[in-house]
Coordinates of C-alpha atoms and ligand atoms in Angstrom, one line a residue:
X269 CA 101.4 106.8 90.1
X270 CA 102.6 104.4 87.6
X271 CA 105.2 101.3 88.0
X272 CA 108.1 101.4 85.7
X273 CA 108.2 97.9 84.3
X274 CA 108.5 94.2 84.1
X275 CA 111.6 92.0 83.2
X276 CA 111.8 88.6 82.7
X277 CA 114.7 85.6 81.7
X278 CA 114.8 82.5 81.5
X279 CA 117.7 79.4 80.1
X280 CA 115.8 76.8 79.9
X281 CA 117.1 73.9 76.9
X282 CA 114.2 71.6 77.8
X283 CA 111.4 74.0 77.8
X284 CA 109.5 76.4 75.0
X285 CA 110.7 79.8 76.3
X286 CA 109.1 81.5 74.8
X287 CA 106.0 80.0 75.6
X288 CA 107.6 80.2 79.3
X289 CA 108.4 84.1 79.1
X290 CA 104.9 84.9 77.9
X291 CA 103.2 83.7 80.7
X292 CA 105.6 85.7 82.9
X293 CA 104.8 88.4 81.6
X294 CA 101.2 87.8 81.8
X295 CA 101.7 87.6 85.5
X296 CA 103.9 90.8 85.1
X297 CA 101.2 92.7 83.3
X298 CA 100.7 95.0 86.3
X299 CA 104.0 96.8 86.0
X300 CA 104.0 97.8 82.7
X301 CA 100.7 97.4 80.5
X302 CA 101.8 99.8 77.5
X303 CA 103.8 97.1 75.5
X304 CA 105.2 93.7 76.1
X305 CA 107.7 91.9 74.1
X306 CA 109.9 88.7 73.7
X307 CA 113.4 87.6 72.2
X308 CA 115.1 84.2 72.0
X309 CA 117.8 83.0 70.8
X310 CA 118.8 79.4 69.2
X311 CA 122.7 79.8 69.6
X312 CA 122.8 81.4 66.4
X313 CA 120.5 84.3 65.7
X314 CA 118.6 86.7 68.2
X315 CA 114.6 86.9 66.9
X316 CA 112.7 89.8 68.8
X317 CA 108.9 90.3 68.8
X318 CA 107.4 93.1 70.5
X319 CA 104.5 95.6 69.9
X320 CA 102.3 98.1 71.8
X321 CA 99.8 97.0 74.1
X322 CA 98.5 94.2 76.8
X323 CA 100.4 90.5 76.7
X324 CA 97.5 88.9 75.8
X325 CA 96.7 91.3 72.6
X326 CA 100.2 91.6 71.6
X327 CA 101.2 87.2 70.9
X328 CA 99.7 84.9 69.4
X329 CA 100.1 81.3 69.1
X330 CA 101.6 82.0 65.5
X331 CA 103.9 84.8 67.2
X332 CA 105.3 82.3 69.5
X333 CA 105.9 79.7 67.3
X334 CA 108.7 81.8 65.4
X335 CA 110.7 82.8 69.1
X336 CA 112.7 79.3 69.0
X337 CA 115.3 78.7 71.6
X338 CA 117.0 77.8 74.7
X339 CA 116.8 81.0 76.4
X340 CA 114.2 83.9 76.4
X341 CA 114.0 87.5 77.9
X342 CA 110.9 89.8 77.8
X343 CA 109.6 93.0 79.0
X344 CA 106.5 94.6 80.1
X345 CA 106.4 98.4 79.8
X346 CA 105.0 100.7 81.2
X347 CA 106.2 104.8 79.5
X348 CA 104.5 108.6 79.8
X349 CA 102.7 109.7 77.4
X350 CA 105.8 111.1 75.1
X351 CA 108.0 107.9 75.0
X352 CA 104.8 105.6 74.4
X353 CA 105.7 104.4 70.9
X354 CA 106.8 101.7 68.9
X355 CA 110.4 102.1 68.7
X356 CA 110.7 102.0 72.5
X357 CA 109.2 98.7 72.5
X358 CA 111.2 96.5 74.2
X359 CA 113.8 94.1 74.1
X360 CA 115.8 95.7 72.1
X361 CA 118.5 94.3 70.2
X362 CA 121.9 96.1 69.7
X363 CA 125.2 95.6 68.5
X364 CA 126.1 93.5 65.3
X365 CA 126.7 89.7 64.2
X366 CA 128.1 87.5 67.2
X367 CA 128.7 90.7 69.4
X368 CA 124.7 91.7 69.4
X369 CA 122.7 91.3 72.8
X370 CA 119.2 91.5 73.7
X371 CA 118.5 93.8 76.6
X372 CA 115.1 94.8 79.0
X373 CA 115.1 97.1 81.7
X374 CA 112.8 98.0 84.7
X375 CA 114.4 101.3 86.1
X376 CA 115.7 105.0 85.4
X377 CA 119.1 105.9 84.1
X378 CA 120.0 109.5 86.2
X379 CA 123.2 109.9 83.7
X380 CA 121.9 108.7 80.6
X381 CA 122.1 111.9 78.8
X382 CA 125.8 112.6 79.7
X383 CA 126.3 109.2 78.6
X384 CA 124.2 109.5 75.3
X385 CA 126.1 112.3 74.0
X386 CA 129.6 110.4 75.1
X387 CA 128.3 107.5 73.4
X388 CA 126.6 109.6 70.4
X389 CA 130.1 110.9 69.9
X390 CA 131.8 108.0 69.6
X391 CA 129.6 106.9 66.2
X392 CA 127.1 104.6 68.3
X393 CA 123.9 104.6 66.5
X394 CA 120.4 104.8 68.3
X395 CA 117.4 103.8 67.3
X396 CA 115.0 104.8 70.6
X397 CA 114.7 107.3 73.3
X398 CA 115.2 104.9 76.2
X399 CA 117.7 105.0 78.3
X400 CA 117.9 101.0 78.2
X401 CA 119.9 101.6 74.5
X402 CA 122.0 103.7 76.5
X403 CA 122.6 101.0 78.5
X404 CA 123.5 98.6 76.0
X405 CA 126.0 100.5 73.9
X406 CA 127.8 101.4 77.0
X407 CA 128.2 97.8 77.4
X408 CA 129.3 97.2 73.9
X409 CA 132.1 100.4 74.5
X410 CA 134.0 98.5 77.1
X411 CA 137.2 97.7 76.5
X412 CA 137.1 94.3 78.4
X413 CA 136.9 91.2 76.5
X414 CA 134.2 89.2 78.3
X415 CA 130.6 89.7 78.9
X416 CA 130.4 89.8 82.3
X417 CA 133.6 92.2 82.3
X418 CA 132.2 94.3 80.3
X419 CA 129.0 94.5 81.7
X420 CA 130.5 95.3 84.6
X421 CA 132.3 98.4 83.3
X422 CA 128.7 99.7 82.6
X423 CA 127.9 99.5 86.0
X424 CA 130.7 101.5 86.8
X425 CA 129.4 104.7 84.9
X426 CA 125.6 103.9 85.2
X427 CA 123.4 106.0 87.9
X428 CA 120.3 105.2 89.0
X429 CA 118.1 102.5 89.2
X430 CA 118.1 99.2 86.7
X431 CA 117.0 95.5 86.8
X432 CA 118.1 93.9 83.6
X433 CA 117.8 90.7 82.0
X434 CA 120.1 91.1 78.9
X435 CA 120.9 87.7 76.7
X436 CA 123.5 87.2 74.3
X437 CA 123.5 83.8 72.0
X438 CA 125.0 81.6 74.6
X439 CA 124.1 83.6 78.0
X440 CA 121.1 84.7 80.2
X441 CA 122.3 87.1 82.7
X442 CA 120.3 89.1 85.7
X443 CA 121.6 92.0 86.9
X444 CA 120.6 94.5 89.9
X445 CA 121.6 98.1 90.3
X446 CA 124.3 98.5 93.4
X447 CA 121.5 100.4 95.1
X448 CA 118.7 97.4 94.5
X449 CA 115.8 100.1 93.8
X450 CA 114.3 97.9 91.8
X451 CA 113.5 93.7 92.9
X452 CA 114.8 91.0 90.9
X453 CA 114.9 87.1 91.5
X454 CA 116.3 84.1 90.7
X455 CA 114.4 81.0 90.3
X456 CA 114.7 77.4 88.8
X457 CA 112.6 75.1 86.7
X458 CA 113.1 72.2 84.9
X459 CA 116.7 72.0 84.8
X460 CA 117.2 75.7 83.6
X461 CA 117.2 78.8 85.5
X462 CA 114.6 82.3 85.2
X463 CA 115.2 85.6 86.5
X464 CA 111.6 88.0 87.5
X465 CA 111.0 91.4 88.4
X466 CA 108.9 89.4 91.2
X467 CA 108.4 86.2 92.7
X468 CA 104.7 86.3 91.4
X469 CA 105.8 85.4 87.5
X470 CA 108.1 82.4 88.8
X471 CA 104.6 80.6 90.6
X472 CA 102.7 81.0 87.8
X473 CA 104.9 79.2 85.3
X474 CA 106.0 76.4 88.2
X475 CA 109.5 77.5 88.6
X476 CA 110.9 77.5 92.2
X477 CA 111.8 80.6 93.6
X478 CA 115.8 80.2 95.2
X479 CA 116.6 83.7 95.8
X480 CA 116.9 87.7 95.2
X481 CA 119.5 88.8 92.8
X482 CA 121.2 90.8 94.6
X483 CA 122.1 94.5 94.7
X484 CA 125.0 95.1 92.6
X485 CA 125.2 91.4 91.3
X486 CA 125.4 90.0 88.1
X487 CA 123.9 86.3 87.7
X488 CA 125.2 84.6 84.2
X489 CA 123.2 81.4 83.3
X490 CA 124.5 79.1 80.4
X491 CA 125.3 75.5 79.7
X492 CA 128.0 76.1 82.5
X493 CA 125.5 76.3 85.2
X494 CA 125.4 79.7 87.4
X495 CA 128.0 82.1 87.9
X496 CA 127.3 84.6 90.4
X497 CA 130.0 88.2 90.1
X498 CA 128.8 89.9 93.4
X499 CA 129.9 93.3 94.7
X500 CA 129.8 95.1 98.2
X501 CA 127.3 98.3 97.4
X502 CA 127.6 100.9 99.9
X503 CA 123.7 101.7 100.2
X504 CA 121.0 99.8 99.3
X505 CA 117.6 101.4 98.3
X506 CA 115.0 99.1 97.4
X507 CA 111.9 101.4 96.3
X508 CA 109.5 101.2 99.3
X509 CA 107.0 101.5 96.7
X510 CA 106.8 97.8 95.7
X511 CA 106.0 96.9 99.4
X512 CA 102.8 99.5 99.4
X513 CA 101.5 99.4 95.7
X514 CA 103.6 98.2 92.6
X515 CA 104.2 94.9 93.3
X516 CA 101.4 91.9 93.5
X517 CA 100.4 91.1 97.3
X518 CA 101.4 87.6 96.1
X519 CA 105.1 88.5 95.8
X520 CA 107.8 87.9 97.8
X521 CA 110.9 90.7 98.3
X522 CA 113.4 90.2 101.1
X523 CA 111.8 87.2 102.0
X524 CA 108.5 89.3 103.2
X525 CA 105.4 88.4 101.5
X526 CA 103.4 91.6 100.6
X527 CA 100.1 90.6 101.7
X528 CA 100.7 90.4 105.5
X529 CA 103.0 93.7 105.0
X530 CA 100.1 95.8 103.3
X531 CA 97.5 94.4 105.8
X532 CA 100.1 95.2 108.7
X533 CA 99.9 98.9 106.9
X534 CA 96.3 99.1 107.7
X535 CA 96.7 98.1 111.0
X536 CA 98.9 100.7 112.1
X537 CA 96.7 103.2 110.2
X538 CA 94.1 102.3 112.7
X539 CA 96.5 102.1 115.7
X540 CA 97.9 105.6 114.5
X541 CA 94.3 107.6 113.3
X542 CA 92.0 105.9 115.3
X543 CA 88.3 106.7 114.3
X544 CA 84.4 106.1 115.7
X545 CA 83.1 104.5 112.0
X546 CA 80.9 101.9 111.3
X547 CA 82.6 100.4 108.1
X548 CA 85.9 99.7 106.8
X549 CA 87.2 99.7 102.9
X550 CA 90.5 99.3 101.3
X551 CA 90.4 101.2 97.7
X552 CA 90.5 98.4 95.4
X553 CA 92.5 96.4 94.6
X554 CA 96.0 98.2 95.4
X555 CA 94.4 98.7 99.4
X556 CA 92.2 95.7 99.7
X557 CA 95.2 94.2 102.1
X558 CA 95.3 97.5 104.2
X559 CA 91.7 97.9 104.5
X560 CA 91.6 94.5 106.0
X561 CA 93.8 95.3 108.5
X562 CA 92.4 98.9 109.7
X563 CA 89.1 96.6 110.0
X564 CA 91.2 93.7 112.0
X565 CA 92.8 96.0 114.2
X566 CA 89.8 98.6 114.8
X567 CA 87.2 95.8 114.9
X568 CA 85.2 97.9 112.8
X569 CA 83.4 95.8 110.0
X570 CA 85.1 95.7 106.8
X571 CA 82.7 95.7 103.4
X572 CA 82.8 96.8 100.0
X573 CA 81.0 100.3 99.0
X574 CA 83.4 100.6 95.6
X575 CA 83.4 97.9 92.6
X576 CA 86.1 98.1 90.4
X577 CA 86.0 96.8 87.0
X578 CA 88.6 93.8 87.0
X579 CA 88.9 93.5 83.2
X580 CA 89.6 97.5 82.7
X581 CA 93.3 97.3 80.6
X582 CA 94.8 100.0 79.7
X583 CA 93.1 101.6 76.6
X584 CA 94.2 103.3 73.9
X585 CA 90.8 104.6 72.7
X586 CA 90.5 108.2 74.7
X587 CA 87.2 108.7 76.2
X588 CA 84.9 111.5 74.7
X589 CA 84.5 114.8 77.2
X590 CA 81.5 113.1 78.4
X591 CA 83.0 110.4 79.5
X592 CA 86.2 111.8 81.1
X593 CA 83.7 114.0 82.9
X594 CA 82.5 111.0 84.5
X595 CA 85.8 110.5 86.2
X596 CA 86.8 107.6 88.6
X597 CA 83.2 106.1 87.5
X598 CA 84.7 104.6 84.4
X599 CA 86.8 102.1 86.8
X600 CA 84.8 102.5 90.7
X601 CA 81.2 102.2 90.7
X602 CA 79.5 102.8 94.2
X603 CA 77.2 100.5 95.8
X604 CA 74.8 102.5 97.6
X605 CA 73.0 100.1 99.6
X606 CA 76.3 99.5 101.3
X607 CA 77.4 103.2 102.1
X608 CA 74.0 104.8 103.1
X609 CA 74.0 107.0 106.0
X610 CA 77.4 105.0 107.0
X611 CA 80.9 106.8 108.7
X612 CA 83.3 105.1 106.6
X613 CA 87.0 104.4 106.8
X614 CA 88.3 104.7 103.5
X615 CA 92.1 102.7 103.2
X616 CA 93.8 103.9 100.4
X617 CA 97.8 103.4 99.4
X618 CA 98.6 107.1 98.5
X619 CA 97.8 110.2 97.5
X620 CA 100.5 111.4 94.8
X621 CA 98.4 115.3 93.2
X622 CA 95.1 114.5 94.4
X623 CA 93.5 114.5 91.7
X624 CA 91.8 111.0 92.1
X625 CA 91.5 111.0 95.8
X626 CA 88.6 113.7 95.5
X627 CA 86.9 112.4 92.9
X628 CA 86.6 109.5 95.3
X629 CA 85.2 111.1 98.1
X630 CA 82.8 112.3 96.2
X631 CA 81.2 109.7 94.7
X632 CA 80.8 107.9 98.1
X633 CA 79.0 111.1 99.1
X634 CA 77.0 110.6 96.1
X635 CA 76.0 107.3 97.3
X636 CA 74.8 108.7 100.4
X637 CA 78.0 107.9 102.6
X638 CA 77.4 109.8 106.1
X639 CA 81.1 110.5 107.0
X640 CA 84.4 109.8 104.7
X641 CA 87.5 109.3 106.3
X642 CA 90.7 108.6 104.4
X643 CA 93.6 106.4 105.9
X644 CA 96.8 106.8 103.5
X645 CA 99.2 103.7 103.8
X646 CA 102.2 105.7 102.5
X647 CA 103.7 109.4 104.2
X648 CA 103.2 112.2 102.5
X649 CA 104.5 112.3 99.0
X650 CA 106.6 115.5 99.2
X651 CA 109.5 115.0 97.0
X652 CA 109.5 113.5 92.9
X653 CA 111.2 110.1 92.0
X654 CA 114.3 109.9 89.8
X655 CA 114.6 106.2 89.2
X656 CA 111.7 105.5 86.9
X657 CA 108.2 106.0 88.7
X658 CA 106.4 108.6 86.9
X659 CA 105.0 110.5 90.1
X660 CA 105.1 114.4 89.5
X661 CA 106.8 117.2 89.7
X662 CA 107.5 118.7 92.9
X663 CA 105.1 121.6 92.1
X664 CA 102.3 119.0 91.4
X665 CA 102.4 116.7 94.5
X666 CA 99.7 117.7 96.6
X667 CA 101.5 117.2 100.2
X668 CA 105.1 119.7 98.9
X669 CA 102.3 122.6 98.6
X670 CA 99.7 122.0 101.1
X671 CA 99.3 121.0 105.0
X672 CA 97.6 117.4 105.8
X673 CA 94.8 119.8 107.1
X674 CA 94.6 121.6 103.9
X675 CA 94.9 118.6 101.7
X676 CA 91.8 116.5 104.0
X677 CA 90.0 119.8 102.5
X678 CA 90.9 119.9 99.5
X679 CA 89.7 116.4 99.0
X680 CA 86.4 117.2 100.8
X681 CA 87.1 114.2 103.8
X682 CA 85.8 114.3 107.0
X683 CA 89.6 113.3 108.4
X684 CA 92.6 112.4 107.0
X685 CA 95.7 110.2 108.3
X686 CA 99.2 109.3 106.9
X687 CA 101.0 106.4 108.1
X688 CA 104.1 107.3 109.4
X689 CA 107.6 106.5 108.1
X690 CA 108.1 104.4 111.8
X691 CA 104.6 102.8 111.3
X692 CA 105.6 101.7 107.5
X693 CA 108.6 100.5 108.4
X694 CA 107.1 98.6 111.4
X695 CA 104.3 97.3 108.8
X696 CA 107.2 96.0 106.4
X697 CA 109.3 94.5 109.3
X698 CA 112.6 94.9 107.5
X699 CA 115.5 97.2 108.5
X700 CA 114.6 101.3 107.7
X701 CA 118.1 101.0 105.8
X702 CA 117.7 99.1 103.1
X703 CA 114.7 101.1 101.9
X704 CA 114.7 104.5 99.2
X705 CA 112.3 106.6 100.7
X706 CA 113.4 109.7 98.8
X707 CA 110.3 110.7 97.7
X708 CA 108.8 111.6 101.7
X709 CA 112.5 112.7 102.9
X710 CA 113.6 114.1 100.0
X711 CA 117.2 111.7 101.3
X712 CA 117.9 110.7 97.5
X713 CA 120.4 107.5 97.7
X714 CA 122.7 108.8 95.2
X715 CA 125.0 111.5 95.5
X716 CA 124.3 113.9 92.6
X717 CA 123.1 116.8 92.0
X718 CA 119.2 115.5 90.9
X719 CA 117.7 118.7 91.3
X720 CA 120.0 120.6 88.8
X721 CA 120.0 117.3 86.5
X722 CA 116.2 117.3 86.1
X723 CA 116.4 121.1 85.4
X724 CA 118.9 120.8 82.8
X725 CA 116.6 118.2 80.9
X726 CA 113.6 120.0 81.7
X727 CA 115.3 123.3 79.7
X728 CA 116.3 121.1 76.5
X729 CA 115.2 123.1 73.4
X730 CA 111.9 122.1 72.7
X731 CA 111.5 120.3 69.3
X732 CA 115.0 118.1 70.1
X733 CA 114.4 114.1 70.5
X734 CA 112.8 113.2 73.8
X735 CA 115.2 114.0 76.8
X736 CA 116.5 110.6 78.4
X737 CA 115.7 110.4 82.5
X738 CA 112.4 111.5 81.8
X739 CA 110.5 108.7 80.5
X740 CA 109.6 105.8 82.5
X741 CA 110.9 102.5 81.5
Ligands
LIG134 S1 111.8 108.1 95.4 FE1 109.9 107.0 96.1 S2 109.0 106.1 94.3 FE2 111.1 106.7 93.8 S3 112.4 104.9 94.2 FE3 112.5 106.1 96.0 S4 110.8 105.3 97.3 FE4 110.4 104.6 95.2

């Protein structure tokens, strides 16, 4: 399962921004690691510079030098395979002369194909496949006369799930879908203001974290200070996701760091699928938390029997047959001596087709592991995502075609437990309510029709641009 991506802002006249924004998105680097990219303005003129790949391969000191300005927005992406390309690189700039904004989005645009061909009709011009230029032309249609007015007429047609930080040559402004599927905070430093995807980027570049943007809010930042335009959303559905893999264990969302909540995961795994074992391991690093807390809870010692390698990136050199054949031995690489003749408690954070999870198992057989049982911090994934995680279809998640019983088989484990939806929600100790879940209940927050929508993109002629909803951004 892949996140969708990382945003970042910041209005800052006493700092270099862009110097700011890049180590932001250095600490964002998790959610997207396909491209990253900056823009700034000086009051005058919008500069963008964005390419494909990590942060740390895509500036350089001479690259920064050029972004000049008071304020600063970037973006970390992460696309499927399709949209991964250098015109989808983002920010994007749209719009002409005074009246052109700078835009990034972390999220999935349900209507944006209506809106395209609305927009498309009208004469607007576009340059990508994302949704996020969708976005911005709807905001430069409005009729309204201000920014924030007209930003907020967007709103108004948008569905589904966005975090933006969009910047015009005066303005930084934060925004959050009504439904809050997608985290976004607001933090201060030096006399200037930044907006996140998570609280992880603002520590990293000494900026104080005051508070979630939030859902349905937009936050404008200029020489004026803050302006917050709240409005009353009639659902929230903050992607339970971020609590059990996307975002760092060093973040904090709804005031709930995610350390204690993944390790409280593991702990009801334990209280939930009790098992005689003699060691404990969370998969690393997304379950490292949760295996500490089956091991806390179960008193069963906790150890390491898989290494990961830390400075694995994303690649864009494919591995020969050979190699691929190899499998999860590219990134996990056993440690026998540990997992000899052991039963083992394997903590992992999902299970989305199962392709992985065996390939797992068995290379701790391999190793000589006695007994593998696998405890799964999230339900079973029954049900795709529509607002930007790029899961699977419904026919490919293992748990919409196959009992827990058949899928502990099909994996070749010993035993096999789910948390719970109740033991989750216990582990994240914030109201069930404010939480999408969709993609265990199939209870999708918004009120359309998602299974006809994603059939009506999937039957687009083949050979016509890349389908908008489809792509993660
Ligand atoms: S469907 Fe699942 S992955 Fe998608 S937003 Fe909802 S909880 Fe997150």
């Amino acid at each position: 399962m892949r996140e969708s991506c990382g945003v970042f802002g910041v209005y800052a006249p006493n700092e270099d921004v862009a110097r700011l924004t890049f180590f932001a998105l250095f600490a964002l680097q998790h959610r997207g690691q396909e491209s990253a990219g900056i823009a700034t303005t000086d009051g005058k003129k919008l500069r963008v510079y964005a390419k494909m790949g990590l942060v740390s391969q895509v500036f350089s000191e001479d690259s920064l030098s050029q972004l000049t300005g008071d304020i600063a927005i970037g973006h970390n992406r992460y696309s499927t395979r399709g949209s991964s390309r250098i015109n989808n690189v983002q920010p994007i700039l749209v719009g002409k002369g005074s009246g052109t904004i700078a835009i990034a989005h972390n999220g999935n645009i349900i209507n944006a194909e209506h809106l395209y061909r609305e927009l498309y009709e009208q004469g607007y011009i576009f340059r990508t496949s994302s949704d996020t230029e969708v976005i911005a032309n709807l905001i430069l249609s409005s009729p309204e006369e201000d920014w924030v007015n007209k930003i907020r007429y967007a709103m108004h047609r948008l569905q589904g799930a966005y975090s933006l930080a969009i910047m015009t040559n005066h303005t930084l402004y934060g925004i959050r879908d009504p439904f809050g599927v997608r985290p976004l905070c607001l933090g201060a430093i030096n006399g200037g203001y930044v907006v996140a995807s998570e609280s992880c980027a603002l520590d990293h570049i000494g900026a104080s974290f005051i508070r979630e943007i939030e859902p349905g809010e937009i936050v404008a930042i200029s020489e004026n200070g803050i302006d917050s335009y709240p409005e009353e959303s009639s659902r929230r559905a903050l992607c339970i996701f971020e609590y059990i893999y996307f975002a760092r264990p060093d973040s904090i969302i709804n005031g709930r760091l995610l350390y204690p909540a993944r390790q409280a995961m593991g702990a009801g795994l334990a209280e939930e699928y009790p098992v005689d074992a003699d060691l404990v391991m969370g998969t690393p690093d997304s379950a490292t938390a949760a295996g500490i807390g089956y091991s806390h809870r179960s008193k069963i010692p906790l150890g390491e029997g898989l290494l990961k390698n830390r400075y694995v990136g994303r690649t864009f050199i494919e591995p020969d047959q050979r190699i691929r054949d190899l499998g999860v031995k590219l990134k996990f690489n056993p440690l026998p001596q540990m997992l000899a003749g052991k039963r083992l408690v394997v903590v992992d954070d999902s299970i989305v087709r199962g392709t992985t999870t065996p390939q797992v198992v068995k290379v701790l057989r391999r190793a000589g592991t006695k007994e593998v049982h696998m405890r799964i911090c999230a339900p079973p994934i029954r049900y795709p995502c529509f607002f930007g995680v790029d899961m699977a279809t419904r026919q490919e998640l293992i748990a919409a075609q196959k009992t827990v019983p058949e899928i502990r088989d099909f994996i070749g484990a010993d035993s096999l437990g789910y948390l719970s939806i109740d033991g989750l929600i216990k582990a994240v100790a914030l109201p069930k309510d404010i939480f999408c879940m969709a993609c265990f209940t199939g209870d999708y927050p918004l009120p359309v029709q998602l299974e006809m929508d994603k059939l009506a993109l999937e039957t687009m002629p083949v050979g016509q641009r890349e389908p908008f909803g489809t792509k993660q951004r």
